[in-house]
């Protein structure tokens, strides 16, 4: 019994030492690459679809917020490190890619009661101003849905930065959330008691910096 106990203690000690060594090897590398305060590099950053989220929340029956998102979207941030007020943001979400996790509901959202995707396939946003109000950064721009364009304000924050590595360019993290009234966009299905007029729009964006296009190598000269 004593031998088994000693063996387990020794094994645990070895495992702990290996784990700590691995953590020490990985942590400094990540710490060197990540910062929540670095200003980042000026340039164009493209939304990484695999690690970003453009979604919404709507309150149902006055009880809970039901979430949804768009699977297909593109977007860019033109970032000015010297003066963030000169930065711009724009994105396009494909309405047909709406996903709330319920097939029947998603099909209804694609019809005329909601997004009417055959007539209005895209939801778009183009910023018109970036400014700081007190301690809050504000992104103002035109949100277009169902052919209606309204100016909206997105309070936002830059979540942090990752420095460039061999596989990717520098990466920025951006979060923003705002509330719009669906009736402003001619979405009037249901009553406020069952489906809230206010819709929260949520952005969780990871965007690597666009790398310069590689020059095309010259064509090989044919041998005589």
XYZ file of C-alpha atoms in Angstrom:
224
model
C 0.000 0.000 0.000
C 2.886 2.355 0.885
C 4.518 1.657 -2.485
C 1.310 2.555 -4.344
C 0.998 5.771 -2.342
C 4.601 6.738 -3.013
C 4.152 5.985 -6.716
C 1.042 8.181 -6.945
C 2.789 11.047 -5.132
C 5.808 10.801 -7.418
C 3.620 10.660 -10.543
C 1.652 13.690 -9.401
C 4.876 15.619 -8.758
C 6.208 14.793 -12.228
C 2.893 15.759 -13.881
C 2.813 19.067 -11.971
C 6.388 19.856 -12.975
C 5.647 19.119 -16.635
C 2.461 21.234 -16.546
C 4.261 24.184 -14.969
C 7.094 23.928 -17.473
C 4.593 23.938 -20.350
C 2.753 26.929 -18.923
C 6.008 28.839 -18.490
C 6.934 28.071 -22.081
C 3.572 29.211 -23.492
C 2.600 32.119 -21.213
C 5.483 34.490 -22.019
C 4.921 34.016 -25.743
C 1.241 34.947 -25.451
C 1.980 37.786 -23.032
C 4.448 39.216 -25.504
C 1.866 39.045 -28.291
C -1.258 40.248 -26.465
C -2.018 43.602 -24.885
C -5.232 45.396 -23.998
C -3.631 48.834 -24.183
C -1.392 48.814 -27.260
C -2.575 51.247 -29.913
C -2.115 48.774 -32.741
C -0.913 49.309 -36.286
C -2.533 51.582 -38.857
C -4.032 49.587 -41.707
C -7.015 47.613 -42.995
C -8.336 44.807 -40.791
C -10.717 42.212 -42.237
C -13.324 40.449 -40.085
C -12.294 36.862 -39.370
C -15.548 34.998 -39.973
C -14.383 31.935 -38.049
C -13.789 33.966 -34.882
C -16.344 36.779 -35.129
C -20.043 37.198 -34.374
C -22.698 39.486 -35.824
C -25.888 38.765 -33.955
C -29.011 40.060 -32.272
C -31.263 39.495 -29.267
C -35.024 39.990 -29.047
C -37.145 39.666 -25.917
C -39.909 37.049 -26.188
C -43.140 37.275 -24.166
C -41.496 39.949 -22.035
C -39.445 37.221 -20.359
C -36.124 36.331 -21.956
C -33.915 37.457 -24.820
C -33.778 34.980 -27.688
C -30.459 35.200 -29.575
C -29.698 34.827 -33.264
C -26.819 35.520 -35.611
C -25.771 35.609 -39.257
C -23.504 32.858 -40.530
C -22.415 34.696 -43.686
C -20.899 38.167 -43.433
C -17.933 40.311 -44.403
C -16.491 43.426 -42.830
C -13.472 45.686 -42.579
C -11.974 48.149 -40.129
C -9.768 50.877 -41.590
C -7.833 51.763 -38.483
C -5.812 54.935 -37.918
C -3.499 54.433 -34.930
C -2.499 58.097 -34.810
C -6.101 59.356 -34.729
C -8.849 56.800 -34.107
C -11.520 59.341 -35.087
C -10.306 58.910 -38.667
C -10.983 55.178 -38.567
C -13.943 53.585 -40.374
C -15.947 50.376 -40.024
C -18.290 48.658 -42.441
C -19.903 45.247 -42.709
C -22.459 43.300 -44.725
C -24.504 40.376 -43.394
C -26.444 38.026 -45.658
C -30.033 37.941 -44.379
C -30.627 34.437 -45.708
C -27.901 33.139 -43.364
C -29.899 34.057 -40.231
C -29.685 31.343 -37.586
C -31.546 31.122 -34.271
C -31.149 27.376 -33.850
C -34.756 26.599 -34.851
C -35.320 25.743 -38.531
C -38.990 26.737 -38.641
C -38.330 30.071 -36.989
C -35.371 30.771 -39.274
C -37.526 30.103 -42.349
C -40.143 32.516 -40.998
C -37.486 35.177 -40.406
C -36.496 34.929 -44.076
C -40.048 35.693 -45.241
C -41.824 39.044 -45.684
C -42.850 39.299 -42.006
C -39.213 39.925 -41.150
C -36.137 40.141 -43.401
C -37.837 39.379 -46.760
C -34.528 38.018 -48.033
C -35.490 37.603 -51.692
C -36.108 41.325 -51.993
C -33.570 42.546 -49.419
C -30.696 40.036 -49.321
C -28.221 42.178 -47.358
C -28.016 44.061 -44.088
C -25.279 46.693 -44.255
C -23.542 49.134 -41.961
C -21.179 51.958 -42.967
C -19.696 54.231 -40.348
C -19.896 57.999 -40.700
C -18.132 59.086 -37.506
C -15.914 57.801 -34.714
C -15.717 59.950 -31.586
C -15.048 59.746 -27.885
C -17.832 60.832 -25.546
C -16.450 61.045 -22.039
C -14.841 57.666 -21.395
C -16.854 55.903 -24.118
C -15.899 55.500 -27.761
C -18.872 55.847 -30.111
C -19.222 54.514 -33.646
C -21.961 56.267 -35.657
C -23.084 55.006 -39.025
C -25.866 54.063 -41.433
C -27.581 50.722 -40.849
C -29.624 49.508 -43.823
C -32.218 46.735 -43.485
C -35.202 45.951 -45.696
C -34.276 48.924 -47.870
C -34.497 51.374 -44.949
C -31.420 53.282 -43.802
C -31.182 54.786 -40.313
C -28.289 56.364 -38.436
C -27.345 54.340 -35.349
C -24.770 54.700 -32.564
C -22.595 51.784 -31.456
C -20.758 52.263 -28.156
C -17.635 50.138 -28.672
C -14.316 49.169 -27.211
C -11.124 47.716 -28.588
C -10.716 44.513 -26.586
C -7.003 44.176 -27.330
C -4.352 43.371 -29.887
C -2.186 40.486 -30.971
C 1.121 41.252 -32.632
C 1.796 39.712 -36.047
C 3.274 36.260 -36.345
C 4.274 34.071 -39.285
C 0.739 32.774 -39.876
C -1.295 35.966 -39.408
C -0.851 39.678 -39.434
C -1.545 41.818 -36.370
C -5.012 41.089 -34.944
C -7.475 43.456 -33.281
C -10.447 42.595 -31.074
C -13.528 44.820 -31.182
C -16.821 44.606 -29.281
C -19.938 46.747 -29.726
C -23.625 46.646 -28.882
C -26.579 48.885 -29.645
C -30.378 48.795 -29.703
C -32.651 49.595 -32.642
C -36.418 49.622 -33.048
C -37.478 46.991 -35.578
C -40.533 49.019 -36.611
C -38.198 51.728 -37.917
C -37.230 49.119 -40.527
C -40.823 48.113 -41.350
C -40.719 44.920 -39.304
C -44.094 45.020 -37.561
C -44.990 41.346 -37.138
C -46.458 40.452 -33.729
C -47.118 42.701 -30.760
C -44.662 44.224 -28.262
C -46.136 41.912 -25.616
C -44.915 38.830 -27.487
C -42.006 40.222 -29.496
C -40.179 43.329 -28.297
C -39.814 46.276 -30.639
C -36.288 46.847 -29.346
C -33.665 44.614 -30.919
C -30.137 44.415 -29.539
C -27.404 44.172 -32.158
C -24.209 42.564 -30.893
C -20.781 42.607 -32.536
C -17.863 40.484 -31.350
C -15.127 40.956 -33.930
C -11.665 39.499 -34.364
C -9.908 41.045 -37.349
C -6.388 40.346 -38.655
C -4.546 43.090 -40.479
C -4.613 42.709 -44.237
C -1.198 41.827 -45.538
C 0.238 43.475 -48.664
C -0.442 41.580 -51.854
C 2.519 39.510 -52.913
C 3.977 40.557 -56.284
C 3.348 38.161 -59.129
C 6.572 36.426 -60.081
C 7.734 37.175 -63.628
C 6.833 34.628 -66.243
C 9.611 32.228 -67.096
C 11.429 33.121 -70.301
C 10.968 30.299 -72.810
C 14.156 28.606 -73.769
C 15.249 29.060 -77.405
